[in-house]
């Protein structure tokens, strides 16, 4: 499969699973308070995990479709994003001791994904300008 076709397929799959994820989050957020405490409520609240696993599956499939150069390039970007996030998390952990507000793990997830995207864009732009 050609790289552009694989990328287009990946984005279709990813945004479809992201749409399902948003639907599950919205549904569980709306109805969780109306369900009494117990296993059913816990399952409803945890239900967005299912489409999140579909997103993971979509990402794994894309990595399997990539050629070696793109795979290495993407994994380098992810490694840099993880290092950036680790440095930020460590630094912010010390700032929490001094009174800064505690951050949710959602903030960490957003940071690693955002930095992965940002690093990928910057490296792509840099390669095109050379």
CSV table of C-alpha atoms in Angstrom, one decimal:
chain,number,residue,atom,x,y,z
A,1,UNK,CA,0.0,0.0,0.0
A,2,UNK,CA,1.4,3.4,-0.9
A,3,UNK,CA,2.2,5.8,1.9
A,4,UNK,CA,-0.5,8.4,1.0
A,5,UNK,CA,-3.2,5.7,0.7
A,6,UNK,CA,-2.1,4.2,4.0
A,7,UNK,CA,-2.2,7.6,5.7
A,8,UNK,CA,-5.6,8.4,4.3
A,9,UNK,CA,-6.9,5.0,5.5
A,10,UNK,CA,-5.4,5.6,8.9
A,11,UNK,CA,-7.0,9.0,9.3
A,12,UNK,CA,-10.4,7.6,8.3
A,13,UNK,CA,-10.1,4.8,10.8
A,14,UNK,CA,-8.7,7.0,13.5
A,15,UNK,CA,-11.4,9.7,13.2
A,16,UNK,CA,-14.1,7.1,13.0
A,17,UNK,CA,-12.9,5.5,16.3
A,18,UNK,CA,-12.5,9.0,17.8
A,19,UNK,CA,-16.1,9.8,16.9
A,20,UNK,CA,-17.3,6.5,18.6
A,21,UNK,CA,-15.1,7.4,21.6
A,22,UNK,CA,-16.7,10.9,21.8
A,23,UNK,CA,-20.1,9.3,21.6
A,24,UNK,CA,-19.3,6.9,24.4
A,25,UNK,CA,-17.9,9.7,26.6
A,26,UNK,CA,-20.9,11.9,26.0
A,27,UNK,CA,-23.4,9.1,26.6
A,28,UNK,CA,-21.6,7.9,29.8
A,29,UNK,CA,-21.4,11.5,31.0
A,30,UNK,CA,-25.1,12.2,30.5
A,31,UNK,CA,-26.4,9.0,32.0
A,32,UNK,CA,-23.9,8.1,34.7
A,33,UNK,CA,-25.6,10.2,37.4
A,34,UNK,CA,-29.0,8.7,36.7
A,35,UNK,CA,-27.8,5.1,37.2
A,36,UNK,CA,-27.6,4.0,40.8
A,37,UNK,CA,-24.1,3.1,42.3
A,38,UNK,CA,-23.1,-0.4,41.5
A,39,UNK,CA,-21.6,-2.6,38.7
A,40,UNK,CA,-23.9,-1.2,36.0
A,41,UNK,CA,-22.8,2.4,36.7
A,42,UNK,CA,-19.2,1.4,36.8
A,43,UNK,CA,-19.5,-0.3,33.4
A,44,UNK,CA,-21.2,2.8,32.0
A,45,UNK,CA,-18.5,5.1,33.3
A,46,UNK,CA,-15.7,2.8,32.0
A,47,UNK,CA,-17.4,2.2,28.6
A,48,UNK,CA,-15.2,4.7,26.7
A,49,UNK,CA,-12.3,2.3,27.2
A,50,UNK,CA,-13.7,0.1,24.4
A,51,UNK,CA,-13.4,2.7,21.6
A,52,UNK,CA,-10.1,3.8,23.1
A,53,UNK,CA,-8.8,0.2,22.6
A,54,UNK,CA,-10.1,0.5,19.0
A,55,UNK,CA,-7.9,3.6,18.6
A,56,UNK,CA,-4.9,1.7,19.9
A,57,UNK,CA,-5.6,-1.1,17.4
A,58,UNK,CA,-5.9,1.5,14.6
A,59,UNK,CA,-2.5,3.0,15.6
A,60,UNK,CA,-0.9,-0.4,15.8
A,61,UNK,CA,-2.2,-1.3,12.3
A,62,UNK,CA,-0.8,2.0,10.9
A,63,UNK,CA,2.6,1.3,12.3
A,64,UNK,CA,2.5,-2.1,10.7
A,65,UNK,CA,1.6,-0.5,7.3
A,66,UNK,CA,4.5,2.0,7.5
A,67,UNK,CA,7.7,1.4,5.7
A,68,UNK,CA,10.9,1.2,7.9
A,69,UNK,CA,12.0,4.9,7.5
A,70,UNK,CA,8.6,6.3,8.4
A,71,UNK,CA,8.2,3.9,11.3
A,72,UNK,CA,11.6,4.8,12.7
A,73,UNK,CA,10.9,8.5,12.2
A,74,UNK,CA,7.6,8.3,13.9
A,75,UNK,CA,9.0,6.3,16.8
A,76,UNK,CA,11.8,8.9,17.2
A,77,UNK,CA,9.1,11.6,17.4
A,78,UNK,CA,7.2,9.6,20.0
A,79,UNK,CA,10.4,9.0,22.0
A,80,UNK,CA,11.1,12.8,22.0
A,81,UNK,CA,7.5,13.5,23.1
A,82,UNK,CA,7.8,11.0,25.9
A,83,UNK,CA,11.0,12.6,27.1
A,84,UNK,CA,9.5,16.0,27.0
A,85,UNK,CA,6.4,14.8,28.9
A,86,UNK,CA,8.6,13.1,31.5
A,87,UNK,CA,10.7,16.2,32.0
A,88,UNK,CA,7.6,18.3,32.3
A,89,UNK,CA,5.9,15.9,34.7
A,90,UNK,CA,8.9,15.7,36.9
A,91,UNK,CA,9.3,19.5,37.0
A,92,UNK,CA,5.6,20.0,37.7
A,93,UNK,CA,5.6,17.4,40.4
A,94,UNK,CA,8.1,19.6,42.3
A,95,UNK,CA,5.9,22.6,41.6
A,96,UNK,CA,2.9,20.8,43.1
A,97,UNK,CA,4.8,20.5,46.4
A,98,UNK,CA,5.0,24.3,46.4
A,99,UNK,CA,1.3,24.7,46.0
A,100,UNK,CA,0.6,24.5,42.3
A,101,UNK,CA,-2.7,22.7,41.5
A,102,UNK,CA,-2.6,19.0,40.9
A,103,UNK,CA,-2.9,17.9,37.2
A,104,UNK,CA,-5.1,15.1,36.0
A,105,UNK,CA,-3.6,12.2,34.0
A,106,UNK,CA,-5.7,13.6,31.2
A,107,UNK,CA,-3.3,16.5,31.1
A,108,UNK,CA,-0.4,14.2,30.8
A,109,UNK,CA,-2.0,12.3,28.0
A,110,UNK,CA,-2.8,15.5,26.2
A,111,UNK,CA,0.7,16.7,26.6
A,112,UNK,CA,2.3,13.6,25.2
A,113,UNK,CA,0.0,13.5,22.2
A,114,UNK,CA,0.2,17.2,21.6
A,115,UNK,CA,4.0,17.2,21.8
A,116,UNK,CA,4.2,14.1,19.5
A,117,UNK,CA,2.1,16.0,16.9
A,118,UNK,CA,4.1,19.2,17.4
A,119,UNK,CA,7.4,17.5,17.1
A,120,UNK,CA,6.2,15.6,14.0
A,121,UNK,CA,5.1,18.9,12.4
A,122,UNK,CA,8.3,20.7,13.3
A,123,UNK,CA,10.5,17.8,12.0
A,124,UNK,CA,8.5,17.5,8.8
A,125,UNK,CA,8.7,21.3,8.2
A,126,UNK,CA,12.5,21.2,8.9
A,127,UNK,CA,13.0,18.4,6.4
A,128,UNK,CA,11.0,20.2,3.7
A,129,UNK,CA,12.9,23.4,4.2
A,130,UNK,CA,16.3,21.7,3.7
